[in-house]
Short mmCIF file of C-alpha atoms in Angstrom, two decimals:
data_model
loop_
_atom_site.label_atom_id
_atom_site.label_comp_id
_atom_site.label_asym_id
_atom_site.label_seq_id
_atom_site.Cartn_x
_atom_site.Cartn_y
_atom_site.Cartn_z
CA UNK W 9 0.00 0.00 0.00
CA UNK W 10 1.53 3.21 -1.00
CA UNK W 11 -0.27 6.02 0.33
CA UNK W 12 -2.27 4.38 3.24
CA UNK W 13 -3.38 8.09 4.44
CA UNK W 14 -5.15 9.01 1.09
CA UNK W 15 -6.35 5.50 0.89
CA UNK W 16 -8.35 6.03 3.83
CA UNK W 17 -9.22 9.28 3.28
CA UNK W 18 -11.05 8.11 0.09
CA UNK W 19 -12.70 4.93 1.90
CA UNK W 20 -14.15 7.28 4.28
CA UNK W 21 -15.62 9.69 1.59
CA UNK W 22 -17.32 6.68 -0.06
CA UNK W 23 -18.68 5.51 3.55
CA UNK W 24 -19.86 9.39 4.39
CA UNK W 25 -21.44 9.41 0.72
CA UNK W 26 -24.88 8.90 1.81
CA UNK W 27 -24.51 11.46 4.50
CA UNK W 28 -24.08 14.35 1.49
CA UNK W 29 -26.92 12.84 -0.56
CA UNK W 30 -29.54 13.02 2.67
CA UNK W 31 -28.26 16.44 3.13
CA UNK W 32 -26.36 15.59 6.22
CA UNK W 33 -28.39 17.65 9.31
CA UNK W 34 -29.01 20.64 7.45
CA UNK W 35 -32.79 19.56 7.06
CA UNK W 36 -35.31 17.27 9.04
CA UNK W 37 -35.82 13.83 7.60
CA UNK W 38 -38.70 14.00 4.66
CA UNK W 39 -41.37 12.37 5.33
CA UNK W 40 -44.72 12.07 3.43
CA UNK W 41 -47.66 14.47 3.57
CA UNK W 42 -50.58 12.72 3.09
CA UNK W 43 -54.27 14.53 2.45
CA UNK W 44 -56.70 13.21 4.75
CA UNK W 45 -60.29 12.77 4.30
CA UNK W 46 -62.75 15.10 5.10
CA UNK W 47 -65.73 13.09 4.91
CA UNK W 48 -64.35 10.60 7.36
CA UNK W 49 -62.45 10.37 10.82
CA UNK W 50 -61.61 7.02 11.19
CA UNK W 51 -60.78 4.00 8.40
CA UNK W 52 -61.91 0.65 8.60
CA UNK W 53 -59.27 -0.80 11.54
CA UNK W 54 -57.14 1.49 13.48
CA UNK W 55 -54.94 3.86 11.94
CA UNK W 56 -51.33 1.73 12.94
CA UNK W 57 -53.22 -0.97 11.58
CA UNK W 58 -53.80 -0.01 8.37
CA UNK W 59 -50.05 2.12 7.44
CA UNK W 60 -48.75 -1.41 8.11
CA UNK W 61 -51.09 -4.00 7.06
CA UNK W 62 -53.41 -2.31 4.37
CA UNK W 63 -51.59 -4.05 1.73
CA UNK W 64 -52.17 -7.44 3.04
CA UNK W 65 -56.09 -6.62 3.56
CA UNK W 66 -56.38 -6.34 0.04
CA UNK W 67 -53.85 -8.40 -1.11
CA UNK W 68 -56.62 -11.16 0.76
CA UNK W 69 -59.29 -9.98 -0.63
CA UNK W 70 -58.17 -9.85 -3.97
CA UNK W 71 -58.02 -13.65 -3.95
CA UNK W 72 -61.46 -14.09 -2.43
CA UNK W 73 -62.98 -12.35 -5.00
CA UNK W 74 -60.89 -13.31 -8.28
CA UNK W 75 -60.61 -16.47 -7.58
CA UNK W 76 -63.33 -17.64 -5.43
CA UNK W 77 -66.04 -14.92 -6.58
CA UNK W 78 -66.70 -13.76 -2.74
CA UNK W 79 -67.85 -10.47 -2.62
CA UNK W 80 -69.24 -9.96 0.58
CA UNK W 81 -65.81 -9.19 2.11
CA UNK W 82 -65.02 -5.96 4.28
CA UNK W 83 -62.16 -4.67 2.59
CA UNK W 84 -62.27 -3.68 -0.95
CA UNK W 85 -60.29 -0.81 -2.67
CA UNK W 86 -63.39 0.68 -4.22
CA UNK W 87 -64.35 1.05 -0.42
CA UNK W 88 -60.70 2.97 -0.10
CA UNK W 89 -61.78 4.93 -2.92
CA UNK W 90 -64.94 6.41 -1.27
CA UNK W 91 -62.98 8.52 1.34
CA UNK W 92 -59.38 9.16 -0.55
CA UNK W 93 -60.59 10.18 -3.41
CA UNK W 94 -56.89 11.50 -5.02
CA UNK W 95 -54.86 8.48 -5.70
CA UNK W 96 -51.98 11.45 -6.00
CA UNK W 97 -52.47 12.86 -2.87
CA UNK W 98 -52.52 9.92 -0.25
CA UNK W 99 -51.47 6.28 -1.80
CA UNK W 100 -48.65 7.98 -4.08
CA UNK W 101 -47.17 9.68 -1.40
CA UNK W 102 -45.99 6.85 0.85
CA UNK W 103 -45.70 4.86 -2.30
CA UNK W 104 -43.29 6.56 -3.83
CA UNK W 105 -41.34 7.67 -0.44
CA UNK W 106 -40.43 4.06 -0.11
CA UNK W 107 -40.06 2.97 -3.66
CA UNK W 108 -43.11 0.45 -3.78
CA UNK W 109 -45.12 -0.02 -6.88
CA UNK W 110 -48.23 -1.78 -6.17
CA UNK W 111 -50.53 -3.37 -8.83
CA UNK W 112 -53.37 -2.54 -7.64
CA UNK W 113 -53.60 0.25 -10.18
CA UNK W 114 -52.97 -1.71 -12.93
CA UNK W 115 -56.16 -3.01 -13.65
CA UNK W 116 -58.31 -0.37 -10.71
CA UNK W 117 -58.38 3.04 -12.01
CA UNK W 118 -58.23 5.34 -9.08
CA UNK W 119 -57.77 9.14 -10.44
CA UNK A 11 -34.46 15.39 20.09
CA UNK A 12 -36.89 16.25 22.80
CA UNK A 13 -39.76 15.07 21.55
CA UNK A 14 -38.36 11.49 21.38
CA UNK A 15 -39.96 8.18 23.40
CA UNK A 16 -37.31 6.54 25.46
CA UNK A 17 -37.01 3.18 23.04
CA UNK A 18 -36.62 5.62 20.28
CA UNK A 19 -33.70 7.72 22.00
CA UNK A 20 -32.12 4.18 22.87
CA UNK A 21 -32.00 3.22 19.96
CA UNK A 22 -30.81 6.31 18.36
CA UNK A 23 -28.06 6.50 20.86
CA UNK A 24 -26.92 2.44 20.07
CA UNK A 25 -27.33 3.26 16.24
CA UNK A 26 -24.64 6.20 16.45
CA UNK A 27 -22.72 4.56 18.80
CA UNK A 28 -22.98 1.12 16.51
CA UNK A 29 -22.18 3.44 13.50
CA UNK A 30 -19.27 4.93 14.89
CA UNK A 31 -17.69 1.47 15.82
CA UNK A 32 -18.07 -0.23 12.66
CA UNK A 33 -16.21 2.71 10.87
CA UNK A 34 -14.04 3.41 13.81
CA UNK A 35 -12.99 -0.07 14.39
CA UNK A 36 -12.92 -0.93 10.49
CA UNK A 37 -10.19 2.19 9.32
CA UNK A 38 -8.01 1.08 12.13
CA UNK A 39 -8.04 -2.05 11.33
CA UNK A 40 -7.49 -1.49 7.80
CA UNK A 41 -4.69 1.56 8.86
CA UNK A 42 -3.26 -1.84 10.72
CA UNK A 43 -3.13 -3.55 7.46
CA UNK A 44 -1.83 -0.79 5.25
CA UNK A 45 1.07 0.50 7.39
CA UNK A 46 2.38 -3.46 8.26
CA UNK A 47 5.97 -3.45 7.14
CA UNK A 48 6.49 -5.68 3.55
CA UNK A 49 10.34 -6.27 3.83
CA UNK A 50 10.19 -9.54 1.43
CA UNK A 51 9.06 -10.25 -1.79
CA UNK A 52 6.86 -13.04 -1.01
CA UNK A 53 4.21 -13.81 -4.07
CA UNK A 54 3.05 -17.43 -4.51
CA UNK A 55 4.29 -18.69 -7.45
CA UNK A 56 3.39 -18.77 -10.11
CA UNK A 57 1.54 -15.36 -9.79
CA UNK A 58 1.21 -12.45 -12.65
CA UNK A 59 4.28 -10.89 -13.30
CA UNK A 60 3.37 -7.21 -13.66
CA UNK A 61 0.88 -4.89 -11.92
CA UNK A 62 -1.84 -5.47 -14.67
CA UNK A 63 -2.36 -9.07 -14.13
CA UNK A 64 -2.32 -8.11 -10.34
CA UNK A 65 -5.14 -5.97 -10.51
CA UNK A 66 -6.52 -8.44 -12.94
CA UNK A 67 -6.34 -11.66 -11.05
CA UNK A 68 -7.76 -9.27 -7.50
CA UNK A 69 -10.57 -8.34 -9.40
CA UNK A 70 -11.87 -11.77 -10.86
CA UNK A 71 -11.29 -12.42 -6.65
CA UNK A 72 -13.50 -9.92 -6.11
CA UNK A 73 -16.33 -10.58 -8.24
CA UNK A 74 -15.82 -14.36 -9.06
CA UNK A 75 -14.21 -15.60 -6.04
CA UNK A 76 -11.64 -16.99 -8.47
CA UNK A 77 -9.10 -18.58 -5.75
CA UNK A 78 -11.51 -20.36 -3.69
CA UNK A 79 -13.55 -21.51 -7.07
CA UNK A 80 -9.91 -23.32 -7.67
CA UNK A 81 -9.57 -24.22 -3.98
CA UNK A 82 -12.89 -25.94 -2.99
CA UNK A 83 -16.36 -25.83 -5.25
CA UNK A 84 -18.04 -26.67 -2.67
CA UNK A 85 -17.49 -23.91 -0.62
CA UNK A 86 -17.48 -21.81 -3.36
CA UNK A 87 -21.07 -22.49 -4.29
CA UNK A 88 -22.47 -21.64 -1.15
CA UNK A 89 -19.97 -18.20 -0.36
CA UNK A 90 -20.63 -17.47 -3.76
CA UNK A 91 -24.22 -17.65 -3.52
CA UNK A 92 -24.35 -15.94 -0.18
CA UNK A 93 -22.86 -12.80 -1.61
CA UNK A 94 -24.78 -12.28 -4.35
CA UNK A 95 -27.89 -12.29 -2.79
CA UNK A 96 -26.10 -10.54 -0.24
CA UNK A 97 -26.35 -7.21 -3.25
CA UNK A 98 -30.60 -7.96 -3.90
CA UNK A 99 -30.56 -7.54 0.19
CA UNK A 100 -28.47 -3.93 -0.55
CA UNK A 101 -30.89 -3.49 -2.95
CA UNK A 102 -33.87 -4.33 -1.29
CA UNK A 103 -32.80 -1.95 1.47
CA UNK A 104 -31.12 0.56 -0.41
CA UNK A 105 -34.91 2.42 -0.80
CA UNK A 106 -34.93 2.87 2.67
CA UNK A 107 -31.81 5.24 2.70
CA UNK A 108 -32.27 7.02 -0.70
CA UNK A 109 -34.78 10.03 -0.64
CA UNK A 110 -36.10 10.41 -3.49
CA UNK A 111 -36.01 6.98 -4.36
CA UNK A 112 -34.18 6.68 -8.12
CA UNK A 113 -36.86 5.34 -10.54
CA UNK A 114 -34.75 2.56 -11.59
CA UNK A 115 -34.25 1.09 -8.05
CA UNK A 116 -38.10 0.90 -7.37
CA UNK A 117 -38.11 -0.61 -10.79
CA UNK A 118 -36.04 -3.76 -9.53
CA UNK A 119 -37.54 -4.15 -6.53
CA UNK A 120 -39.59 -7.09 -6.87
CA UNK A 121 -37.09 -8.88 -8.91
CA UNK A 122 -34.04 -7.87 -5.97
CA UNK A 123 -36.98 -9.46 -3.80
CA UNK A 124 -37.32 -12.59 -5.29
CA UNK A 125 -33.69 -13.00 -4.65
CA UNK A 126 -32.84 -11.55 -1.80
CA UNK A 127 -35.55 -13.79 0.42
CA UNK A 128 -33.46 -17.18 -0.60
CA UNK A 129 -30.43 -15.32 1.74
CA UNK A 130 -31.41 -18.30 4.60
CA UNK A 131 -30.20 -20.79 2.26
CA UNK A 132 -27.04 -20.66 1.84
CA UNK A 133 -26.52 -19.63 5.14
CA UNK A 134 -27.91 -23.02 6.48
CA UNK A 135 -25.92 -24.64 3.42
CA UNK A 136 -22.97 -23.09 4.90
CA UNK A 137 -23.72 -23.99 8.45
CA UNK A 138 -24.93 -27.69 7.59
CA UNK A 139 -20.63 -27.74 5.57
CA UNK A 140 -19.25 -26.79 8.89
CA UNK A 141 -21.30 -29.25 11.37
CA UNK A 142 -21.18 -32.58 9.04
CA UNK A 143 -17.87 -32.51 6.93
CA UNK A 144 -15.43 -33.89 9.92
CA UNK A 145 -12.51 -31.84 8.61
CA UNK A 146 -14.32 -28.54 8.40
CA UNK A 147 -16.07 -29.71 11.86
CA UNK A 148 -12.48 -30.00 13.27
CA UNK A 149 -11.20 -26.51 12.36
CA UNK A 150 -14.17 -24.70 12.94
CA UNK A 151 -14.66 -22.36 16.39
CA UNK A 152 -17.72 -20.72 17.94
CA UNK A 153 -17.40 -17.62 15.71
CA UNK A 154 -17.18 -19.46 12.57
CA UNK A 155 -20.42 -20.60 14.04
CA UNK A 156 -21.49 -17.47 15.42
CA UNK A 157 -21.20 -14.70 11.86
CA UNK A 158 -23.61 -17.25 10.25
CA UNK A 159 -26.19 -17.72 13.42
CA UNK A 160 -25.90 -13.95 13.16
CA UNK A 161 -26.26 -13.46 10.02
CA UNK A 162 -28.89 -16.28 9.90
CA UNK A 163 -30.90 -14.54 12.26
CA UNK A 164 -31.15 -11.33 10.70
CA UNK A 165 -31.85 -12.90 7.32
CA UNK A 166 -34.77 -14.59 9.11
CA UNK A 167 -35.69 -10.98 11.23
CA UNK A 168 -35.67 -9.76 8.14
CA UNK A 169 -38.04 -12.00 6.72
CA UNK A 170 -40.37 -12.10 9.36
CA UNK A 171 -41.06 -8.08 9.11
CA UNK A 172 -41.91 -8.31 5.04
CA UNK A 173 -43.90 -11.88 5.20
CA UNK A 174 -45.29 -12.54 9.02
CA UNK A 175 -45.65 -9.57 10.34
CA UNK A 176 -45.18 -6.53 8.36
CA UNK A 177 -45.02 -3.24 9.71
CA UNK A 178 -45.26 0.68 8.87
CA UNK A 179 -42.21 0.93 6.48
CA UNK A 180 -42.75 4.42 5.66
CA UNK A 181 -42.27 5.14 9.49
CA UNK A 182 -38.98 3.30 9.60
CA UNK A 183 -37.61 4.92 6.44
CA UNK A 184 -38.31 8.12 7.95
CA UNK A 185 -36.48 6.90 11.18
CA UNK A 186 -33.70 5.94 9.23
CA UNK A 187 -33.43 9.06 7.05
CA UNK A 188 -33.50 11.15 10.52
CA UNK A 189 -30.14 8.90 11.80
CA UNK A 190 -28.74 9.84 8.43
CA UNK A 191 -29.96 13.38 8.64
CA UNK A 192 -28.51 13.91 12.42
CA UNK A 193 -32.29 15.04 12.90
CA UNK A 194 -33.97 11.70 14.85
CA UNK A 195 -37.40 11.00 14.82
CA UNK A 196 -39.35 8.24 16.34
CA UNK A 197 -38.73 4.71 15.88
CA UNK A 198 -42.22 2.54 15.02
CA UNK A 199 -42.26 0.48 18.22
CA UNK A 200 -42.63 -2.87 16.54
CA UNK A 201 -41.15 -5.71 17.91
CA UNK A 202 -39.79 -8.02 14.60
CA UNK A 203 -38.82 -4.18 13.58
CA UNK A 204 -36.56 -3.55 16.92
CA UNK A 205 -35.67 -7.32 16.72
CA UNK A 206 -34.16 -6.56 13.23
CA UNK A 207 -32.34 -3.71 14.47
CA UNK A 208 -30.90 -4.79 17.35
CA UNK A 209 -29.66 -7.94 15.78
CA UNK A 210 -28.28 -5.81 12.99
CA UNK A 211 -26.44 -3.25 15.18
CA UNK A 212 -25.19 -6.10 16.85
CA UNK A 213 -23.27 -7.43 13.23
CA UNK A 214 -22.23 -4.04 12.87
CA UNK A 215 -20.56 -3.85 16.36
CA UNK A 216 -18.71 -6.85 15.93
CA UNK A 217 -17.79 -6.93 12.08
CA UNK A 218 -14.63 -4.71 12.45
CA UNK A 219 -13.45 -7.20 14.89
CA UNK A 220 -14.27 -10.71 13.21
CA UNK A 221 -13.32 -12.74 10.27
CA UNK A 222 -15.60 -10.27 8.13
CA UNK A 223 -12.67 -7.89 7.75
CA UNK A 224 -11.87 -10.11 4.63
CA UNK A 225 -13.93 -7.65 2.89
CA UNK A 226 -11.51 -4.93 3.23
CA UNK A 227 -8.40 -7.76 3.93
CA UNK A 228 -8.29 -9.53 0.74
CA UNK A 229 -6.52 -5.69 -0.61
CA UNK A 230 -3.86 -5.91 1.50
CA UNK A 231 -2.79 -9.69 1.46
CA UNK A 232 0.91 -9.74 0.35
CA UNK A 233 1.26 -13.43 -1.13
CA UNK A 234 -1.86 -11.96 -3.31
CA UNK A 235 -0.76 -8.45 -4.12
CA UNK A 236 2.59 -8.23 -4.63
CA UNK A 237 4.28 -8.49 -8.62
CA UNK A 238 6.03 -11.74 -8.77
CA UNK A 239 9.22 -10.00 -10.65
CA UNK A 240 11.92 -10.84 -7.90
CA UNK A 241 14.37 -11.91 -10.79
CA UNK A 242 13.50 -8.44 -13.07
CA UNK A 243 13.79 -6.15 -10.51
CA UNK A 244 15.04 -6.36 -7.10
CA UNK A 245 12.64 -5.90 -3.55
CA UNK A 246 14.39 -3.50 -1.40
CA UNK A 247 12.86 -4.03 2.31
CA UNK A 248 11.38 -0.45 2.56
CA UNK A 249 12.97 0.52 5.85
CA UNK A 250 16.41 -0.79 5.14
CA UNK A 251 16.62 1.70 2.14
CA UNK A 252 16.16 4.75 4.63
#
């Protein structure tokens, strides 16, 4: 190793990189602003319960219905629809923060 | 960092204090490894005989695992597979760091996803080479052991939070984007979540300080890196020329 010192000095550069790119405690951390319904106070299950679980909820009911034709479930993302009505506004938002890309809106159109 | 609830502050505290170890700990040991005196010319032969095929030969180490392909398949297979996966995982978490997330890396997420959940498998592959080949058995100690129970259990933490019990991942991206930020928020209290973590600072804690430095050691190995030109041009032992 011939220059040990600028060696290091570069390893730790590459470490710190994701420090610069978040900005590095000039900012608070981002996080998503969602619009909330106005027509509505509470969702179907607790609030916790749903930023964590609504995919799995639907995910469930999606096989009920397509493949087993049972519609008299709870859950069903025309019932999301009802209350957030701007796809943009409130599934995007926390969509896009963490990089998932559900399928729902393949086949539902949700404006 | 008032506003903070005492797990969160914990575990802000252990993360910086994790962080700090695993770089800490890792430059010294690399400044160790760098600054070693090389007073002989000791290459195993046959080995390239200029710097090109040095560089040549470390990188198809790197990315192929070239020396231990040679030196047992068996192992290789397994190692091999372990760190590739080991990039879907950096993939699969890389999301979590990145704000805005790049279009590209959401793109590959569920294809990173389909390979990063197989990480348990070579693991236990690994483990299962260790416990039932007598020779390997024989030579191995606890931490042999230990990195892939670690490593094992995280995989398996891991798991657990995206199939069995998943949790509010926008709340722990924006946890982890206010420990990058130097601006902490709250942690979502949920238990596979803090699991995860803990397990995870834990790896990060001990890596500078186990056999996981080969990461960073297989640069500085001299039988590896050095030019096997003894006869071309002569080695002078770099204090002795002072």
């Amino acid at each position: 190793m011939k220059r040990p010192a600028a060696t290091a000095a570069a390893l730790l550069a590459l470490l710190a990189a994701p420090l610069f790119y978040a900005g590095c405690g000039n900012a608070k951390a981002p996080a998503p602003q969602l619009t909330k319904p106005t027509n509505a106070t509470e969702c179907v299950e607790p609030a916790a319960t749903m930023r964590a679980n609504h995919m799995n909820l639907l995910r469930h009911e999606r096989d009920n219905i397509v493949r087993e034709g049972d519609r008299s479930r709870k859950y069903r993302i025309e019932g999301c629809a009802q209350c957030h009505t701007k796809r943009a506004e409130f599934c995007d938002r926390c969509h896009d923060y963490a990089g998932v890309k559900p399928e729902c809106f393949d086949c539902h159109y949700l404006p | 960092m008032g506003g903070l609830s005492l797990l969160s502050l914990v575990y802000v505290a252990l993360s910086y204090a994790a962080a700090a170890i695993f770089v800490g700990g890792l430059m010294r040991k690399l400044w160790g490894y760098a600054v070693t005196p090389n007073p002989l010319c000791i290459p195993t032969t046959p080995s390239p005989a200029t710097k090109g095929g040095v560089v040549a030969r470390l990188a198809l180490n790197i990315v192929a695992f070239a020396d231990l392909f040679k030196g047992n398949r068996w192992t290789w297979i397994g190692g091999y597979a372990f760190h590739v996966i080991l990039i879907a995982v950096t993939v699969r978490h890389l999301r979590l760091f990145i704000y805005p997330v790049p279009p590209l890396l959401a793109e590959i997420q569920p294809l990173a996803l389909l390979i990063a959940m197989l990480l348990p498998l070579p693991l236990v592959y690994l483990l299962a080479r260790r416990k039932m080949v007598d020779r390997y058995a024989w030579i191995s100690s606890p931490a042999d052991y230990g990195v892939l129970i670690l490593i094992l259990l995280i995989a398996l933490s891991g798991l657990g939070l995206k199939f069995v019990s998943h949790s509010d991942l926008v709340g722990i991206k924006h946890f982890l984007l206010g420990l990058l930020m130097f601006s902490p928020v709250d942690m979502p209290a949920h238990p596979a979540f803090i699991i995860h973590l803990t397990l995870v600072l834990m790896l990060a804690v001990y890596f500078p300080y186990s056999k996981l430095v080969h990461a960073g050691g297989v640069f500085f190995s001299p039988t590896r890196m050095m030019v096997d030109d003894p006869r071309e041009r002569r080695h002078i032992n770099p204090w002795a020329a002072k």
